PDB file of C-alpha atoms in Angstrom:
ATOM      1  CA  LYS A1125       1.957 136.041 -30.675  1.00 61.00           C
ATOM      2  CA  ASN A1126      -1.535 136.297 -32.126  1.00 79.00           C
ATOM      3  CA  GLU A1127      -1.939 135.855 -35.841  1.00 88.00           C
ATOM      4  CA  VAL A1128      -4.774 138.394 -35.744  1.00 92.00           C
ATOM      5  CA  GLU A1129      -4.572 141.644 -33.817  1.00 94.00           C
ATOM      6  CA  GLN A1130      -7.460 144.034 -33.370  1.00 95.00           C
ATOM      7  CA  SER A1131      -7.511 147.602 -32.180  1.00 96.00           C
ATOM      8  CA  PRO A1132      -8.831 149.149 -30.142  1.00 96.00           C
ATOM      9  CA  GLN A1133      -9.812 146.520 -27.578  1.00 93.00           C
ATOM     10  CA  ASN A1134     -12.510 148.749 -26.154  1.00 95.00           C
ATOM     11  CA  LEU A1135     -14.281 151.681 -27.733  1.00 96.00           C
ATOM     12  CA  THR A1136     -16.934 154.025 -26.417  1.00 97.00           C
ATOM     13  CA  ALA A1137     -18.654 156.399 -28.807  1.00 97.00           C
ATOM     14  CA  GLN A1138     -21.475 158.906 -28.791  1.00 97.00           C
ATOM     15  CA  GLU A1139     -24.495 158.104 -30.898  1.00 97.00           C
ATOM     16  CA  GLY A1140     -23.984 159.368 -34.433  1.00 97.00           C
ATOM     17  CA  GLU A1141     -20.199 159.124 -34.430  1.00 97.00           C
ATOM     18  CA  PHE A1142     -18.223 157.450 -37.192  1.00 98.00           C
ATOM     19  CA  ILE A1143     -16.443 154.375 -35.846  1.00 98.00           C
ATOM     20  CA  THR A1144     -13.428 152.490 -37.138  1.00 98.00           C
ATOM     21  CA  ILE A1145     -12.177 149.147 -35.890  1.00 98.00           C
ATOM     22  CA  ASN A1146      -8.881 147.838 -37.208  1.00 98.00           C
ATOM     23  CA  CYS A1147      -7.610 144.334 -37.834  1.00 97.00           C
ATOM     24  CA  SER A1148      -4.070 143.308 -38.758  1.00 97.00           C
ATOM     25  CA  TYR A1149      -2.987 139.791 -39.524  1.00 96.00           C
ATOM     26  CA  SER A1150       0.326 138.066 -40.058  1.00 94.00           C
ATOM     27  CA  VAL A1151      -0.566 134.993 -42.136  1.00 91.00           C
ATOM     28  CA  GLY A1152      -1.477 134.515 -45.749  1.00 92.00           C
ATOM     29  CA  ILE A1153      -5.224 134.358 -46.040  1.00 92.00           C
ATOM     30  CA  SER A1154      -7.901 133.292 -48.450  1.00 88.00           C
ATOM     31  CA  ALA A1155     -10.604 135.325 -46.735  1.00 90.00           C
ATOM     32  CA  LEU A1156     -11.219 137.666 -43.834  1.00 93.00           C
ATOM     33  CA  HIS A1157     -14.432 137.765 -41.833  1.00 92.00           C
ATOM     34  CA  TRP A1158     -15.993 140.333 -39.585  1.00 95.00           C
ATOM     35  CA  LEU A1159     -18.296 138.934 -36.912  1.00 93.00           C
ATOM     36  CA  GLN A1160     -20.598 140.641 -34.450  1.00 93.00           C
ATOM     37  CA  GLN A1161     -21.303 139.214 -31.021  1.00 88.00           C
ATOM     38  CA  HIS A1162     -24.103 140.757 -29.007  1.00 84.00           C
ATOM     39  CA  PRO A1163     -24.223 140.816 -25.203  1.00 78.00           C
ATOM     40  CA  GLY A1164     -26.480 137.760 -25.213  1.00 72.00           C
ATOM     41  CA  GLY A1165     -23.660 135.842 -26.837  1.00 73.00           C
ATOM     42  CA  GLY A1166     -25.021 135.174 -30.298  1.00 80.00           C
ATOM     43  CA  ILE A1167     -22.577 135.599 -33.174  1.00 85.00           C
ATOM     44  CA  VAL A1168     -23.542 136.973 -36.553  1.00 86.00           C
ATOM     45  CA  SER A1169     -21.386 136.960 -39.641  1.00 86.00           C
ATOM     46  CA  LEU A1170     -21.244 140.504 -41.035  1.00 91.00           C
ATOM     47  CA  PHE A1171     -18.822 140.341 -43.940  1.00 90.00           C
ATOM     48  CA  MET A1172     -16.508 138.036 -45.787  1.00 89.00           C
ATOM     49  CA  LEU A1173     -13.765 139.783 -47.757  1.00 90.00           C
ATOM     50  CA  SER A1174     -10.957 138.660 -49.981  1.00 90.00           C
ATOM     51  CA  SER A1175     -10.273 142.037 -51.602  1.00 92.00           C
ATOM     52  CA  GLY A1176     -11.545 145.576 -51.847  1.00 94.00           C
ATOM     53  CA  LYS A1177     -14.541 146.849 -49.991  1.00 96.00           C
ATOM     54  CA  LYS A1178     -18.048 145.766 -49.039  1.00 94.00           C
ATOM     55  CA  LYS A1179     -20.960 147.783 -47.722  1.00 96.00           C
ATOM     56  CA  HIS A1180     -24.103 146.692 -45.930  1.00 93.00           C
ATOM     57  CA  GLY A1181     -26.321 149.425 -44.592  1.00 96.00           C
ATOM     58  CA  ARG A1182     -24.237 151.580 -42.242  1.00 97.00           C
ATOM     59  CA  LEU A1183     -21.408 149.060 -42.126  1.00 97.00           C
ATOM     60  CA  ILE A1184     -18.410 149.185 -44.454  1.00 98.00           C
ATOM     61  CA  ALA A1185     -15.535 146.730 -44.479  1.00 97.00           C
ATOM     62  CA  THR A1186     -12.283 147.195 -46.362  1.00 97.00           C
ATOM     63  CA  ILE A1187      -9.231 145.058 -46.803  1.00 97.00           C
ATOM     64  CA  ASN A1188      -5.712 145.758 -48.029  1.00 96.00           C
ATOM     65  CA  ILE A1189      -4.111 142.436 -48.876  1.00 95.00           C
ATOM     66  CA  GLN A1190      -0.624 143.898 -49.399  1.00 95.00           C
ATOM     67  CA  GLU A1191      -0.645 145.564 -45.988  1.00 96.00           C
ATOM     68  CA  LYS A1192      -2.475 142.647 -44.316  1.00 96.00           C
ATOM     69  CA  HIS A1193      -4.968 145.009 -42.810  1.00 97.00           C
ATOM     70  CA  SER A1194      -8.721 145.362 -42.675  1.00 98.00           C
ATOM     71  CA  SER A1195     -11.018 147.974 -41.222  1.00 98.00           C
ATOM     72  CA  LEU A1196     -14.645 147.882 -40.198  1.00 98.00           C
ATOM     73  CA  HIS A1197     -16.423 151.236 -40.275  1.00 98.00           C
ATOM     74  CA  ILE A1198     -19.777 152.093 -38.790  1.00 98.00           C
ATOM     75  CA  THR A1199     -21.391 155.304 -39.963  1.00 97.00           C
ATOM     76  CA  ALA A1200     -23.964 157.177 -37.856  1.00 97.00           C
ATOM     77  CA  SER A1201     -23.461 154.808 -34.929  1.00 97.00           C
ATOM     78  CA  HIS A1202     -26.446 153.823 -32.808  1.00 97.00           C
ATOM     79  CA  PRO A1203     -26.742 152.215 -29.356  1.00 96.00           C
ATOM     80  CA  ARG A1204     -27.931 149.001 -30.987  1.00 94.00           C
ATOM     81  CA  ASP A1205     -24.484 148.740 -32.593  1.00 96.00           C
ATOM     82  CA  SER A1206     -23.084 148.042 -29.124  1.00 96.00           C
ATOM     83  CA  ALA A1207     -21.470 144.633 -29.387  1.00 95.00           C
ATOM     84  CA  VAL A1208     -18.141 142.886 -29.686  1.00 93.00           C
ATOM     85  CA  TYR A1209     -16.750 142.904 -33.202  1.00 95.00           C
ATOM     86  CA  ILE A1210     -14.444 140.054 -34.092  1.00 93.00           C
ATOM     87  CA  CYS A1211     -12.034 139.823 -36.995  1.00 94.00           C
ATOM     88  CA  ALA A1212     -11.252 136.340 -38.257  1.00 92.00           C
ATOM     89  CA  VAL A1213      -9.042 135.107 -41.082  1.00 91.00           C
ATOM     90  CA  ARG A1214      -9.005 131.859 -42.960  1.00 84.00           C
ATOM     91  CA  SER A1215      -5.578 130.505 -43.889  1.00 84.00           C
ATOM     92  CA  GLY A1216      -5.795 127.149 -45.607  1.00 77.00           C
ATOM     93  CA  ASN A1217      -7.893 124.999 -43.308  1.00 68.00           C
ATOM     94  CA  GLN A1218      -6.971 127.047 -40.270  1.00 74.00           C
ATOM     95  CA  PHE A1219      -8.972 129.885 -38.809  1.00 77.00           C
ATOM     96  CA  TYR A1220      -7.532 132.588 -36.621  1.00 84.00           C
ATOM     97  CA  PHE A1221      -9.614 134.972 -34.563  1.00 87.00           C
ATOM     98  CA  GLY A1222      -8.886 138.326 -33.027  1.00 89.00           C
ATOM     99  CA  THR A1223      -9.859 138.809 -29.405  1.00 87.00           C
ATOM    100  CA  GLY A1224     -12.531 141.288 -30.387  1.00 91.00           C
ATOM    101  CA  THR A1225     -13.292 144.972 -30.009  1.00 95.00           C
ATOM    102  CA  SER A1226     -15.952 145.818 -27.467  1.00 94.00           C
ATOM    103  CA  LEU A1227     -17.997 148.750 -28.736  1.00 97.00           C
ATOM    104  CA  THR A1228     -20.374 150.745 -26.586  1.00 96.00           C
ATOM    105  CA  VAL A1229     -22.446 153.461 -28.217  1.00 97.00           C
ATOM    106  CA  ILE A1230     -23.932 155.909 -25.767  1.00 97.00           C
ATOM    107  CA  PRO A1231     -27.209 157.711 -26.581  1.00 95.00           C
TER     108      PRO A1231
ATOM    109  CA  ASN B 310     -36.384 128.116 -39.050  1.00 52.00           C
ATOM    110  CA  ALA B 311     -33.152 127.566 -40.952  1.00 63.00           C
ATOM    111  CA  GLY B 312     -30.044 127.903 -38.882  1.00 88.00           C
ATOM    112  CA  VAL B 313     -27.673 126.281 -36.443  1.00 92.00           C
ATOM    113  CA  THR B 314     -29.110 124.908 -33.220  1.00 94.00           C
ATOM    114  CA  GLN B 315     -26.979 124.010 -30.223  1.00 95.00           C
ATOM    115  CA  THR B 316     -28.119 121.962 -27.270  1.00 95.00           C
ATOM    116  CA  PRO B 317     -27.906 122.322 -24.372  1.00 95.00           C
ATOM    117  CA  LYS B 318     -27.561 126.070 -23.785  1.00 92.00           C
ATOM    118  CA  PHE B 319     -26.172 125.698 -20.279  1.00 95.00           C
ATOM    119  CA  ARG B 320     -24.588 122.844 -18.375  1.00 96.00           C
ATOM    120  CA  VAL B 321     -22.691 122.334 -15.145  1.00 97.00           C
ATOM    121  CA  LEU B 322     -20.507 119.256 -14.911  1.00 97.00           C
ATOM    122  CA  LYS B 323     -18.417 117.756 -12.172  1.00 97.00           C
ATOM    123  CA  THR B 324     -14.784 117.014 -12.932  1.00 97.00           C
ATOM    124  CA  GLY B 325     -14.523 113.641 -14.600  1.00 97.00           C
ATOM    125  CA  GLN B 326     -18.063 113.545 -15.937  1.00 97.00           C
ATOM    126  CA  SER B 327     -18.755 113.146 -19.619  1.00 96.00           C
ATOM    127  CA  MET B 328     -21.180 114.911 -21.895  1.00 96.00           C
ATOM    128  CA  THR B 329     -22.026 115.513 -25.526  1.00 97.00           C
ATOM    129  CA  LEU B 330     -22.887 118.825 -27.109  1.00 97.00           C
ATOM    130  CA  LEU B 331     -25.113 118.650 -30.146  1.00 97.00           C
ATOM    131  CA  CYS B 332     -24.978 120.973 -33.122  1.00 97.00           C
ATOM    132  CA  ALA B 333     -27.659 120.651 -35.773  1.00 97.00           C
ATOM    133  CA  GLN B 334     -28.017 122.589 -39.016  1.00 96.00           C
ATOM    134  CA  ASP B 335     -30.782 122.348 -41.560  1.00 93.00           C
ATOM    135  CA  MET B 336     -29.079 124.239 -44.391  1.00 92.00           C
ATOM    136  CA  ASN B 337     -27.326 121.258 -45.976  1.00 93.00           C
ATOM    137  CA  HIS B 338     -23.919 122.812 -45.293  1.00 93.00           C
ATOM    138  CA  GLU B 339     -20.882 120.626 -45.739  1.00 93.00           C
ATOM    139  CA  TYR B 340     -18.494 122.396 -43.398  1.00 92.00           C
ATOM    140  CA  MET B 341     -19.147 122.512 -39.654  1.00 94.00           C
ATOM    141  CA  TYR B 342     -16.993 123.747 -36.782  1.00 93.00           C
ATOM    142  CA  TRP B 343     -16.740 123.671 -33.017  1.00 96.00           C
ATOM    143  CA  TYR B 344     -15.113 126.626 -31.258  1.00 94.00           C
ATOM    144  CA  ARG B 345     -14.537 127.591 -27.683  1.00 94.00           C
ATOM    145  CA  GLN B 346     -14.506 131.172 -26.508  1.00 89.00           C
ATOM    146  CA  ASP B 347     -12.571 132.204 -23.436  1.00 88.00           C
ATOM    147  CA  PRO B 348     -12.059 135.702 -22.020  1.00 80.00           C
ATOM    148  CA  GLY B 349      -9.139 137.484 -23.636  1.00 73.00           C
ATOM    149  CA  MET B 350      -8.420 134.658 -26.054  1.00 76.00           C
ATOM    150  CA  GLY B 351     -11.003 134.975 -28.764  1.00 77.00           C
ATOM    151  CA  LEU B 352     -12.567 132.048 -30.535  1.00 85.00           C
ATOM    152  CA  ARG B 353     -10.408 128.952 -30.915  1.00 89.00           C
ATOM    153  CA  LEU B 354     -11.140 126.074 -33.228  1.00 89.00           C
ATOM    154  CA  ILE B 355     -11.492 122.707 -31.509  1.00 94.00           C
ATOM    155  CA  HIS B 356     -12.472 120.381 -34.372  1.00 94.00           C
ATOM    156  CA  TYR B 357     -14.070 120.752 -37.739  1.00 92.00           C
ATOM    157  CA  SER B 358     -15.692 118.634 -40.398  1.00 94.00           C
ATOM    158  CA  VAL B 359     -15.700 119.052 -44.162  1.00 91.00           C
ATOM    159  CA  GLY B 360     -18.508 116.603 -44.720  1.00 93.00           C
ATOM    160  CA  GLU B 361     -20.449 113.652 -43.430  1.00 94.00           C
ATOM    161  CA  GLY B 362     -18.195 111.014 -41.949  1.00 94.00           C
ATOM    162  CA  THR B 363     -15.112 113.259 -41.802  1.00 94.00           C
ATOM    163  CA  THR B 364     -13.567 115.191 -38.931  1.00 95.00           C
ATOM    164  CA  ALA B 365     -10.285 116.990 -38.370  1.00 92.00           C
ATOM    165  CA  LYS B 366      -8.423 118.569 -35.474  1.00 91.00           C
ATOM    166  CA  GLY B 367      -8.310 122.296 -34.994  1.00 88.00           C
ATOM    167  CA  GLU B 368      -6.140 124.437 -32.771  1.00 85.00           C
ATOM    168  CA  VAL B 369      -7.184 123.025 -29.364  1.00 92.00           C
ATOM    169  CA  PRO B 370      -8.466 119.457 -29.864  1.00 95.00           C
ATOM    170  CA  ASP B 371      -7.105 117.802 -26.711  1.00 96.00           C
ATOM    171  CA  GLY B 372      -9.777 116.519 -24.353  1.00 96.00           C
ATOM    172  CA  TYR B 373     -12.491 116.577 -27.006  1.00 97.00           C
ATOM    173  CA  ASN B 374     -13.841 114.135 -29.546  1.00 97.00           C
ATOM    174  CA  VAL B 375     -16.267 114.742 -32.383  1.00 97.00           C
ATOM    175  CA  SER B 376     -18.448 112.791 -34.738  1.00 97.00           C
ATOM    176  CA  ARG B 377     -20.313 113.634 -37.938  1.00 97.00           C
ATOM    177  CA  LEU B 378     -22.371 110.548 -38.645  1.00 95.00           C
ATOM    178  CA  LYS B 379     -25.078 112.587 -40.331  1.00 95.00           C
ATOM    179  CA  LYS B 380     -24.502 115.674 -42.440  1.00 96.00           C
ATOM    180  CA  GLN B 381     -26.820 117.808 -40.365  1.00 96.00           C
ATOM    181  CA  ASN B 382     -25.322 116.931 -36.966  1.00 97.00           C
ATOM    182  CA  PHE B 383     -21.897 117.619 -35.506  1.00 98.00           C
ATOM    183  CA  LEU B 384     -21.380 116.276 -31.995  1.00 98.00           C
ATOM    184  CA  LEU B 385     -18.726 117.435 -29.551  1.00 98.00           C
ATOM    185  CA  GLY B 386     -17.887 115.061 -26.726  1.00 97.00           C
ATOM    186  CA  LEU B 387     -16.015 115.516 -23.474  1.00 96.00           C
ATOM    187  CA  GLU B 388     -15.049 112.120 -22.118  1.00 92.00           C
ATOM    188  CA  SER B 389     -13.697 113.314 -18.773  1.00 96.00           C
ATOM    189  CA  ALA B 390     -14.438 116.959 -18.118  1.00 96.00           C
ATOM    190  CA  ALA B 391     -11.813 119.184 -16.529  1.00 97.00           C
ATOM    191  CA  PRO B 392     -12.159 122.687 -15.055  1.00 97.00           C
ATOM    192  CA  SER B 393      -9.974 123.970 -17.928  1.00 96.00           C
ATOM    193  CA  GLN B 394     -12.853 123.090 -20.245  1.00 97.00           C
ATOM    194  CA  THR B 395     -15.094 125.660 -18.616  1.00 97.00           C
ATOM    195  CA  SER B 396     -15.929 127.866 -21.562  1.00 96.00           C
ATOM    196  CA  VAL B 397     -18.567 128.970 -24.005  1.00 93.00           C
ATOM    197  CA  TYR B 398     -18.797 126.632 -26.966  1.00 95.00           C
ATOM    198  CA  PHE B 399     -19.980 127.744 -30.368  1.00 94.00           C
ATOM    199  CA  CYS B 400     -20.867 125.653 -33.346  1.00 95.00           C
ATOM    200  CA  ALA B 401     -20.860 127.095 -36.842  1.00 93.00           C
ATOM    201  CA  SER B 402     -21.499 125.979 -40.376  1.00 92.00           C
ATOM    202  CA  ARG B 403     -20.115 127.528 -43.533  1.00 87.00           C
ATOM    203  CA  ARG B 404     -22.346 128.714 -46.314  1.00 82.00           C
ATOM    204  CA  PRO B 405     -21.345 127.765 -49.862  1.00 81.00           C
ATOM    205  CA  GLU B 406     -20.519 131.402 -50.653  1.00 74.00           C
ATOM    206  CA  GLY B 407     -18.166 131.452 -47.670  1.00 71.00           C
ATOM    207  CA  GLY B 408     -19.971 133.195 -44.839  1.00 77.00           C
ATOM    208  CA  TYR B 409     -20.700 131.527 -41.539  1.00 83.00           C
ATOM    209  CA  THR B 410     -23.791 130.818 -39.476  1.00 87.00           C
ATOM    210  CA  PHE B 411     -23.226 130.426 -35.770  1.00 89.00           C
ATOM    211  CA  GLY B 412     -25.253 128.689 -33.103  1.00 89.00           C
ATOM    212  CA  SER B 413     -26.241 130.593 -29.986  1.00 87.00           C
ATOM    213  CA  GLY B 414     -23.601 128.945 -27.835  1.00 91.00           C
ATOM    214  CA  THR B 415     -23.387 126.525 -24.920  1.00 94.00           C
ATOM    215  CA  ARG B 416     -22.107 127.801 -21.606  1.00 94.00           C
ATOM    216  CA  LEU B 417     -20.318 124.946 -19.846  1.00 96.00           C
ATOM    217  CA  THR B 418     -19.001 125.093 -16.314  1.00 97.00           C
ATOM    218  CA  VAL B 419     -16.883 122.274 -14.909  1.00 97.00           C
ATOM    219  CA  VAL B 420     -16.566 122.273 -11.146  1.00 97.00           C
TER     220      VAL B 420
END
């Protein structure tokens, strides 16, 4: 059983669509991270959340601690958003990663 | 440029060979991590370090050793490579405010 589950695993969207990626976790956490991995392999840290909501450009991340759930939203999606989005949680000194959501945005 | 640098980027090893992967960061971060990424399994923590001279085991430490003799460098060693260690390896350091900076990865193939 994975401590972190993401859905969907794969997502294809038309340019301009609003996108939501979900993350559920089963452990107590001190922080949740959203990461972006581009086809070349590089990983970029997008957000770190411990409560509430954060926004950066067209990206919005929310977390509900009681429900152990987080969402990553992309507004006005663009082909350059095509990447794998990874949810990760920190629980004590342990880190647990989701298997990622592969997003393809078609022009 | 500030960041995390991994060397080498690619390597092919024969079973039983040894090698060391180097991770260097110039941001004076205390915490550093080595992960492996395998298809369908996500990132898994191999070892981590909370400061110079300290290391700790992560989720999948077997077959790997690490050293953090200098704060800026975190080395991952494979003493006797096995095909099961074929993977992409990522190093990361943690910023004081909690976010992470990742290296560009090392693609290792063990034949």
